[in-house]
Amino acid sequence: MHPGLKRCFVSVAVVSTLCAGLIASADPLTGVYRGEVYSQPNAVNAYSTWLGFDVKMGQGHQAKDSWGNIENPGWQLGAWRTWVKAKAGRRLNYSVAMFPSGQGTLASCAAGSYDQRFKNLATNLVAYELQGTLIRLGWEFSGSWMPWYSGNGQQANFAACFRRIVTAMRTQQPNAGFEFDWNPNYDISAADLSATYPGDAYVDYIGLDMYDQGWNGAYPIPAGCTGSCALTRWQSVWNAQFGPALTKFKSFAQSHNKRLSVPEWGVNDAATNGGGDDTYYVQQMLAFIFDPANNVGYHSYFDIQAADGHHQLSSADANGGNTFVTEFPNAAAVFKNYYAGLNPQPAQLSTTKATVSPATVTRGQSFNVTGTVTSSTARTLVVKYEIRNAVGSALVTSAQYVNQVFTAGQTRSYTSAFTIPTSLSAGTYRVDTLVYTADWSQTLLYRNDTTFTVN
C-alpha cells in the first residue's frame, strides 16, 4: 500500500533463533517493501545486505489515479525488470488496482467492462519480461479506504470482479505463470471471507496484512513500562487480536487447500497506537510464518517509515546504501537473528528441545517440562517456559528463571512443574522456550517445537 493511505494494523511474532524444528525444507519466500522505488530497486539489495540474507522478492504497488497507470505502467515495470533479471529466482510482488479511484465500480468490473484493460496489463508485464509476477489483485479489499472496498453489499461484485480480471489476464497470456493473491486485512469477518472469495480456480494464495497496532487498551505503552511490563502488554494484544486472526485465516486456507501469505506486516510506532520496539510481535510472527504446519508461501516485511506508521527495521536508505538508524533496535535484532539461523552459522545461544513428562498429560494433574540452555559467552539471562494452546496460541501458564548467570560455554538445565486446569479443553498444547537479556529488553532465543497431548 502507498504511504499516507489509512491502514488497519496488526501483529504477529516469531523466533530469533535456532529452531531447526520450525524450518521446512522449502521455506516461505522472503520479500520486502522498500517504498515505491521505481528507479531504485537496489534499495531492496541494501535491505538484503542489512539482513545478511538474499531477498528474492521485491514489492511494488500500482498507482490508483488513471487507467494508463494500471494498464501500462512502463515507468514502473522497466525498473523492476532490471532488478528481477539481475539474479535468478527473483520475483516481483505487484499490488494491482481493479480500477482507478473515482473511475470505476465493482459492478462494472464484474460485468466485464474492464476485461481489455487487464488483457493489456498482462501483455505489458510479459513485454517487460515479468512473467511469474505474483499479483495482489485488489489488495486490502476489506478496507473502506480502497476504491474496490468489498463492504456495503459489494461482496458478490468483488468476487465476480476478481474472477473476470484473473480470467482476462490468464486468457491473454496463458503461459506467463502469473499467480494471484486474494488479500484482505486480518480483521475481515468470517462471513465476508466466504462471501468475497472468488473460488479456488482463481486464487493461488490467501493473504492477510497485519501490523502491530493494538485496540484493547494495552497500546500505546506508557513511558517507563519496560521489561516484563511491556512484554505483558505485547502478549495481551497478540492474544486478543493477532493469534485469533491467524487461526481464522489458517483454517480458511486449509479448507480451500491454498497456501497462506503475509504480504504486509511490521512493527508500529507508539504515535500510531503501535507496540513500539516489540520483540514479542516479531518473534511470534516469524514463528507462524516459518512453521510448516501453517503452509505460508511467502511474506513481505513493510520496511519503510510511512506517513501513517513507522515500521523500518533495516539500515537501508533510499539511495541503496545503509545509513538509516531504526527506532526499533531490539525488534530489528530479533529479526536479523532469526535469519542468521536460516544461514548455517555457529550458534552463540542454544536450547535443547523441551521434553514433557509424562508424555500424555491429564488435566488437573502435575507434569514436568525439562530443557537445557547453553551460552557460548559469559552473561546473565532470563529463561522462561510458556505453556500454550497449540491451536490458538493462547497462554495457559508460565514459569520464569531470572538472573541466570552463565559462564562461557556453560549448559544449565531447567525443570518446571505445571498443571493444565480442568476447566480447559483436552487437545494439543505446546511448550515455548524463551531466553531474554537480564532486563527483559531483548529476546535472544525463541523455540516452540514441543507439542504434547492433554486428556
Coordinates of C-alpha atoms in Angstrom, one line a residue:
M1 CA 0.0 0.0 0.0
H2 CA 1.1 3.6 -0.6
P3 CA 2.4 5.7 2.2
G4 CA -0.3 8.0 3.5
L5 CA -3.2 5.6 2.9
K6 CA -5.1 4.7 6.0
R7 CA -4.5 1.1 7.2
C8 CA -5.6 -1.3 9.9
F9 CA -2.6 -2.6 11.7
V10 CA -1.9 -5.9 13.4
S11 CA 1.0 -8.0 14.6
V12 CA 2.4 -11.5 14.6
A13 CA 5.6 -12.7 16.2
V14 CA 8.3 -15.3 15.9
V15 CA 11.6 -16.7 16.6
S16 CA 15.0 -15.2 17.0
T17 CA 16.8 -18.4 17.0
L18 CA 17.9 -21.8 16.3
C19 CA 14.6 -23.5 15.8
A20 CA 15.5 -26.2 13.3
G21 CA 12.3 -27.9 14.0
L22 CA 10.3 -25.0 12.7
I23 CA 12.1 -24.6 9.3
A24 CA 10.7 -26.5 6.4
S25 CA 12.8 -27.9 3.6
A26 CA 11.1 -25.3 1.4
D27 CA 11.0 -22.1 3.4
P28 CA 8.5 -19.4 2.7
L29 CA 9.8 -16.9 0.1
T30 CA 11.1 -13.7 1.8
G31 CA 10.1 -10.4 0.4
V32 CA 10.3 -6.7 1.3
Y33 CA 8.6 -3.4 0.6
R34 CA 11.2 -0.6 0.5
G35 CA 8.8 2.1 -0.8
E36 CA 7.9 2.8 -4.4
V37 CA 11.5 2.5 -5.6
Y38 CA 10.7 2.5 -9.3
S39 CA 14.1 3.8 -10.4
Q40 CA 15.9 2.5 -7.3
P41 CA 15.1 -1.2 -6.8
N42 CA 18.6 -1.6 -5.5
A43 CA 17.1 -0.4 -2.2
V44 CA 16.0 -4.0 -1.9
N45 CA 19.6 -5.0 -2.3
A46 CA 20.5 -2.7 0.6
Y47 CA 17.9 -4.5 2.7
S48 CA 19.5 -7.9 1.8
T49 CA 22.8 -6.5 2.8
W50 CA 21.5 -5.5 6.2
L51 CA 19.6 -8.8 6.7
G52 CA 22.5 -11.0 5.6
F53 CA 20.1 -12.9 3.5
D54 CA 19.4 -12.8 -0.2
V55 CA 15.9 -11.4 -0.6
K56 CA 14.3 -12.7 -3.8
M57 CA 11.0 -10.8 -3.8
G58 CA 10.6 -7.1 -4.2
Q59 CA 7.2 -5.5 -3.7
G60 CA 5.6 -2.6 -5.6
H61 CA 2.1 -1.0 -5.8
Q62 CA 0.3 0.4 -8.7
A63 CA -0.9 3.9 -8.6
K64 CA -4.7 4.3 -8.4
D65 CA -5.0 7.5 -10.4
S66 CA -5.5 6.5 -14.0
W67 CA -6.2 3.6 -16.3
G68 CA -2.9 4.3 -18.0
N69 CA -1.0 3.5 -14.8
I70 CA -2.9 0.3 -14.4
E71 CA -2.7 -1.0 -18.0
N72 CA 0.8 0.1 -18.9
P73 CA 2.9 1.5 -16.0
G74 CA 6.1 1.2 -18.0
W75 CA 7.9 3.7 -15.9
Q76 CA 7.5 1.2 -13.0
L77 CA 7.8 -2.1 -14.8
G78 CA 11.1 -1.2 -16.5
A79 CA 12.9 -0.6 -13.3
W80 CA 11.6 -3.8 -11.8
R81 CA 12.6 -5.8 -14.9
T82 CA 16.2 -4.7 -14.3
W83 CA 16.1 -5.9 -10.7
V84 CA 14.3 -9.2 -11.4
K85 CA 16.5 -10.1 -14.4
A86 CA 19.7 -9.3 -12.5
K87 CA 19.7 -12.6 -10.5
A88 CA 18.0 -15.9 -10.9
G89 CA 15.0 -16.7 -8.8
R90 CA 13.8 -13.1 -8.2
R91 CA 10.2 -12.1 -8.5
L92 CA 8.0 -9.0 -8.4
N93 CA 5.2 -9.0 -5.9
Y94 CA 2.8 -6.5 -7.6
S95 CA -0.2 -4.9 -6.0
V96 CA -2.7 -4.3 -8.9
A97 CA -5.6 -1.9 -8.8
M98 CA -9.0 -3.1 -10.0
F99 CA -9.8 0.4 -11.3
P100 CA -8.7 4.0 -10.6
S101 CA -10.2 5.9 -7.7
G102 CA -13.5 7.5 -8.8
Q103 CA -13.3 6.0 -12.3
G104 CA -14.9 2.6 -11.9
T105 CA -17.2 0.3 -9.9
L106 CA -17.1 -3.3 -8.8
A107 CA -20.4 -3.9 -10.6
S108 CA -18.9 -2.7 -14.0
C109 CA -15.8 -4.8 -13.4
A110 CA -18.0 -7.9 -12.6
A111 CA -19.9 -7.3 -15.9
G112 CA -16.7 -7.4 -17.9
S113 CA -16.3 -3.7 -18.7
Y114 CA -12.6 -3.7 -17.8
D115 CA -11.5 -7.0 -19.3
Q116 CA -9.5 -5.5 -22.1
R117 CA -7.7 -3.2 -19.6
F118 CA -6.3 -6.2 -17.8
K119 CA -5.5 -8.1 -21.0
N120 CA -3.3 -5.1 -21.8
L121 CA -1.7 -5.3 -18.4
A122 CA -0.9 -9.0 -18.9
T123 CA 0.7 -8.2 -22.3
N124 CA 2.8 -5.4 -20.9
L125 CA 4.0 -7.5 -18.0
V126 CA 5.2 -10.1 -20.4
A127 CA 6.7 -7.4 -22.7
Y128 CA 8.8 -6.3 -19.7
E129 CA 9.9 -9.9 -19.0
L130 CA 8.0 -10.0 -15.7
Q131 CA 6.5 -13.5 -16.2
G132 CA 5.9 -15.2 -12.9
T133 CA 4.8 -12.0 -11.2
L134 CA 2.8 -12.6 -8.0
I135 CA -0.2 -10.3 -8.3
R136 CA -2.1 -8.9 -5.2
L137 CA -5.2 -8.1 -7.1
G138 CA -7.5 -5.5 -5.4
W139 CA -5.2 -5.7 -2.3
E140 CA -6.7 -4.9 1.2
F141 CA -10.2 -5.0 -0.3
S142 CA -11.9 -5.3 3.1
G143 CA -10.6 -1.8 3.9
S144 CA -13.1 1.1 3.4
W145 CA -10.3 3.3 2.2
M146 CA -9.8 1.2 -1.0
P147 CA -11.8 2.1 -4.2
W148 CA -12.7 -1.5 -4.6
Y149 CA -14.0 -1.9 -1.0
S150 CA -16.0 -5.1 -0.7
G151 CA -18.3 -4.0 2.1
N152 CA -21.7 -2.2 1.9
G153 CA -23.2 -5.1 0.0
Q154 CA -20.5 -5.4 -2.6
Q155 CA -19.2 -8.8 -1.6
A156 CA -20.6 -10.7 -4.6
N157 CA -19.5 -8.0 -7.0
F158 CA -16.0 -8.1 -5.6
A159 CA -15.7 -11.8 -6.1
A160 CA -17.1 -11.6 -9.6
C161 CA -14.7 -8.7 -10.5
F162 CA -11.7 -10.8 -9.2
R163 CA -12.8 -13.7 -11.4
R164 CA -13.1 -11.5 -14.5
I165 CA -9.7 -10.0 -14.1
V166 CA -7.9 -13.3 -13.4
T167 CA -9.6 -14.8 -16.4
A168 CA -8.7 -11.9 -18.7
M169 CA -5.1 -12.0 -17.7
R170 CA -4.7 -15.7 -18.0
T171 CA -6.5 -15.9 -21.3
Q172 CA -4.4 -13.1 -22.7
Q173 CA -1.1 -14.6 -21.5
P174 CA -1.7 -18.3 -20.7
N175 CA 2.0 -19.1 -20.4
A176 CA 3.0 -16.2 -18.2
G177 CA 2.8 -18.0 -14.9
F178 CA 1.1 -15.2 -13.1
E179 CA 0.0 -16.1 -9.5
F180 CA -2.9 -14.3 -7.8
D181 CA -3.1 -13.4 -4.1
W182 CA -6.5 -12.8 -2.6
N183 CA -5.6 -10.4 0.1
P184 CA -8.0 -8.8 2.7
N185 CA -7.0 -7.3 6.0
Y186 CA -6.6 -9.5 9.0
D187 CA -9.8 -8.2 10.7
I188 CA -12.2 -9.2 7.9
S189 CA -15.2 -11.1 9.3
A190 CA -15.6 -14.9 8.8
A191 CA -18.8 -14.2 6.9
D192 CA -17.1 -11.8 4.5
L193 CA -14.2 -14.2 4.0
S194 CA -16.7 -16.6 2.5
A195 CA -18.8 -14.0 0.7
T196 CA -15.9 -12.3 -1.1
Y197 CA -14.0 -15.5 -2.0
P198 CA -13.9 -15.8 -5.8
G199 CA -13.4 -19.6 -5.9
D200 CA -10.4 -21.9 -5.8
A201 CA -9.8 -21.8 -9.6
Y202 CA -8.9 -18.1 -9.4
V203 CA -6.8 -18.0 -6.2
D204 CA -3.2 -19.1 -5.6
Y205 CA -2.6 -17.5 -2.2
I206 CA -4.8 -16.4 0.6
G207 CA -3.1 -13.3 2.2
L208 CA -3.6 -11.1 5.2
D209 CA -2.0 -7.8 6.1
M210 CA -1.1 -7.4 9.8
Y211 CA 0.6 -4.6 11.6
D212 CA 1.4 -4.3 15.3
Q213 CA -1.3 -1.8 16.3
G214 CA -3.4 -2.7 19.3
W215 CA -7.0 -1.8 20.2
N216 CA -7.6 -3.5 23.5
G217 CA -6.2 -0.6 25.7
A218 CA -2.7 -2.0 26.0
Y219 CA -1.2 0.4 23.4
P220 CA 0.4 2.8 23.4
I221 CA 2.7 1.5 26.1
P222 CA 3.2 4.2 28.8
A223 CA 6.6 5.8 29.4
G224 CA 8.6 3.8 31.9
C225 CA 6.8 0.5 31.1
T226 CA 9.7 -1.7 30.1
G227 CA 10.8 -5.3 30.5
S228 CA 8.1 -7.6 31.8
C229 CA 5.6 -4.7 31.9
A230 CA 6.0 -4.1 28.2
L231 CA 6.0 -7.8 27.4
T232 CA 2.7 -8.3 29.2
R233 CA 1.1 -5.6 27.0
W234 CA 2.6 -7.1 23.8
Q235 CA 1.3 -10.5 24.7
S236 CA -2.2 -9.2 25.5
V237 CA -2.5 -7.6 22.1
W238 CA -1.2 -10.7 20.4
N239 CA -3.7 -12.9 22.3
A240 CA -6.7 -10.6 21.7
Q241 CA -6.1 -9.7 18.0
F242 CA -3.4 -11.5 16.2
G243 CA -3.4 -15.1 17.4
P244 CA -7.2 -15.5 16.7
A245 CA -6.8 -13.8 13.3
L246 CA -4.0 -16.1 12.2
T247 CA -6.1 -19.1 13.3
K248 CA -9.1 -17.9 11.3
F249 CA -7.0 -17.5 8.1
K250 CA -5.1 -20.7 8.6
S251 CA -8.4 -22.6 8.9
F252 CA -9.9 -20.9 5.9
A253 CA -6.8 -21.5 3.7
Q254 CA -6.7 -25.2 4.7
S255 CA -10.4 -25.6 3.8
H256 CA -9.6 -24.4 0.3
N257 CA -6.2 -26.2 0.1
K258 CA -4.4 -22.9 -0.5
R259 CA -1.1 -21.5 0.8
L260 CA -1.2 -18.5 3.1
S261 CA 0.8 -15.3 2.6
V262 CA 1.5 -12.3 4.7
P263 CA 2.1 -9.6 2.1
E264 CA 2.5 -6.8 4.5
W265 CA 3.5 -6.8 8.2
G266 CA 5.6 -4.7 10.5
V267 CA 6.2 -3.2 14.0
N268 CA 4.4 0.1 14.6
D269 CA 5.4 3.3 16.4
A270 CA 3.6 4.3 19.6
A271 CA 2.4 7.6 18.0
T272 CA 0.1 5.5 15.7
N273 CA -1.1 3.2 18.5
G274 CA 1.6 0.6 18.0
G275 CA 3.6 -1.6 20.3
G276 CA 6.9 0.2 19.5
D277 CA 10.1 -1.9 19.8
D278 CA 8.0 -5.1 20.1
T279 CA 10.3 -8.1 20.1
Y280 CA 7.4 -10.4 21.0
Y281 CA 5.4 -9.4 17.9
V282 CA 8.4 -10.1 15.6
Q283 CA 9.1 -13.4 17.3
Q284 CA 5.5 -14.7 17.1
M285 CA 5.2 -13.5 13.5
L286 CA 8.2 -15.3 12.2
A287 CA 7.4 -18.4 14.2
F288 CA 4.0 -18.6 12.5
I289 CA 5.4 -17.8 9.0
F290 CA 8.1 -20.4 9.2
D291 CA 6.1 -23.2 10.8
P292 CA 5.5 -25.7 8.0
A293 CA 2.1 -26.6 9.6
N294 CA 0.8 -23.2 8.6
N295 CA 1.7 -23.6 4.9
V296 CA 2.9 -20.0 4.3
G297 CA 4.1 -19.4 0.8
Y298 CA 5.7 -16.0 1.2
H299 CA 5.9 -13.0 3.5
S300 CA 6.9 -9.4 2.8
Y301 CA 8.1 -7.0 5.6
F302 CA 6.9 -3.4 5.2
D303 CA 10.3 -1.8 5.8
I304 CA 9.6 1.9 5.5
Q305 CA 8.7 4.9 7.6
A306 CA 5.2 5.6 6.2
A307 CA 3.2 8.7 6.9
D308 CA 0.6 6.5 8.7
G309 CA 3.1 4.5 10.8
H310 CA 6.8 3.8 11.2
H311 CA 7.9 0.3 10.6
Q312 CA 11.5 0.3 9.3
L313 CA 13.9 -2.2 10.9
S314 CA 16.7 -2.2 8.4
S315 CA 19.6 0.3 7.9
A316 CA 18.7 0.5 4.1
D317 CA 18.3 4.1 2.8
A318 CA 16.5 5.4 -0.3
N319 CA 19.7 5.5 -2.3
G320 CA 20.7 1.9 -1.9
G321 CA 23.1 2.5 1.0
N322 CA 22.9 1.5 4.7
T323 CA 22.8 4.7 6.7
F324 CA 19.4 4.6 8.3
V325 CA 19.1 4.2 12.1
T326 CA 16.0 2.3 13.2
E327 CA 13.9 3.4 16.2
F328 CA 13.2 -0.3 16.8
P329 CA 16.7 -1.8 17.6
N330 CA 15.6 -4.8 19.7
A331 CA 12.9 -5.9 17.2
A332 CA 15.5 -5.4 14.4
A333 CA 18.0 -7.6 16.2
V334 CA 15.4 -10.4 16.7
F335 CA 14.5 -10.3 13.0
K336 CA 18.2 -10.4 12.0
N337 CA 19.0 -13.2 14.5
Y338 CA 16.2 -15.3 13.1
Y339 CA 17.6 -15.1 9.6
A340 CA 21.1 -15.8 10.9
G341 CA 19.6 -19.1 12.0
L342 CA 18.5 -19.8 8.4
N343 CA 22.1 -19.3 7.3
P344 CA 24.1 -22.1 8.9
Q345 CA 26.4 -20.4 11.5
P346 CA 27.9 -21.3 14.8
A347 CA 25.2 -20.7 17.5
Q348 CA 26.0 -18.3 20.3
L349 CA 23.0 -19.4 22.3
S350 CA 21.1 -22.6 22.0
T351 CA 18.5 -24.7 23.7
T352 CA 17.5 -28.4 23.6
K353 CA 14.0 -29.3 22.6
A354 CA 11.9 -29.3 25.7
T355 CA 10.6 -32.6 27.0
V356 CA 7.3 -33.2 28.8
S357 CA 6.8 -35.9 31.4
P358 CA 4.6 -37.8 31.4
A359 CA 4.3 -37.7 27.6
T360 CA 0.5 -37.6 27.8
V361 CA -0.8 -35.1 30.4
T362 CA -4.1 -35.3 32.4
R363 CA -5.9 -32.1 33.2
G364 CA -5.7 -31.3 36.9
Q365 CA -2.5 -33.3 37.4
S366 CA 1.1 -32.1 37.6
F367 CA 3.6 -32.7 34.8
N368 CA 7.2 -31.6 34.3
V369 CA 8.9 -29.7 31.4
T370 CA 12.6 -30.0 31.1
G371 CA 15.2 -28.5 28.8
T372 CA 18.7 -27.0 28.7
V373 CA 20.2 -23.7 27.7
T374 CA 23.8 -23.2 26.5
S375 CA 25.6 -19.9 26.2
S376 CA 28.9 -19.7 24.4
T377 CA 29.7 -16.4 26.3
A378 CA 29.5 -15.3 29.9
R379 CA 26.3 -13.4 30.5
T380 CA 23.2 -13.1 32.7
L381 CA 19.9 -14.2 31.2
V382 CA 16.2 -14.8 31.9
V383 CA 14.9 -18.2 30.9
K384 CA 11.1 -18.8 30.6
Y385 CA 8.8 -21.6 29.7
E386 CA 5.3 -20.9 28.4
I387 CA 2.5 -23.4 28.0
R388 CA 0.2 -22.6 25.2
N389 CA -2.8 -24.0 23.4
A390 CA -1.3 -25.2 20.1
V391 CA -4.4 -24.3 18.1
G392 CA -4.9 -20.7 19.2
S393 CA -1.6 -19.9 20.8
A394 CA -3.4 -18.7 24.0
L395 CA -1.1 -18.6 27.0
V396 CA -2.2 -21.1 29.7
T397 CA 0.6 -20.8 32.3
S398 CA 4.3 -20.0 32.5
A399 CA 7.4 -20.2 34.7
Q400 CA 10.5 -18.0 34.6
Y401 CA 14.0 -18.0 35.9
V402 CA 15.5 -14.5 36.4
N403 CA 19.2 -13.6 36.9
Q404 CA 20.6 -16.8 35.5
V405 CA 24.4 -16.3 35.4
F406 CA 26.2 -18.3 32.7
T407 CA 29.9 -18.8 32.3
A408 CA 31.3 -19.1 28.8
G409 CA 30.2 -22.5 27.3
Q410 CA 28.1 -23.4 30.2
T411 CA 24.9 -25.5 29.9
R412 CA 22.2 -25.2 32.5
S413 CA 19.2 -27.4 33.0
Y414 CA 15.7 -26.2 33.9
T415 CA 12.7 -28.3 35.1
S416 CA 9.4 -26.8 35.9
A417 CA 6.1 -28.3 37.1
F418 CA 2.8 -27.3 35.5
T419 CA -0.8 -28.2 35.6
I420 CA -3.4 -27.8 32.9
P421 CA -6.7 -26.7 34.6
T422 CA -9.7 -29.0 34.3
S423 CA -11.6 -26.0 33.1
L424 CA -9.7 -26.1 29.8
S425 CA -10.4 -28.4 26.9
A426 CA -8.4 -31.5 26.1
G427 CA -6.3 -31.5 22.9
T428 CA -2.8 -30.4 21.7
Y429 CA -0.7 -28.0 23.7
R430 CA 2.8 -26.8 23.3
V431 CA 5.9 -25.6 25.2
D432 CA 7.6 -22.4 24.2
T433 CA 11.1 -21.8 25.5
L434 CA 12.3 -18.2 25.6
V435 CA 15.6 -16.6 26.6
Y436 CA 15.8 -12.9 27.3
T437 CA 18.5 -10.4 28.3
A438 CA 18.7 -9.9 32.0
D439 CA 16.5 -6.7 31.8
W440 CA 13.9 -8.4 29.5
S441 CA 14.5 -5.8 26.9
Q442 CA 15.6 -8.2 24.1
T443 CA 14.5 -11.7 23.2
L444 CA 17.6 -13.7 22.3
L445 CA 16.0 -17.1 21.6
Y446 CA 12.6 -18.5 21.0
R447 CA 11.6 -22.1 20.4
N448 CA 8.2 -23.7 20.1
D449 CA 8.6 -27.1 18.6
T450 CA 7.5 -29.3 21.6
T451 CA 3.8 -30.3 21.4
F452 CA 2.0 -32.7 23.8
T453 CA -1.4 -34.2 24.2
V454 CA -3.7 -33.3 27.1
N455 CA -6.6 -35.6 28.1

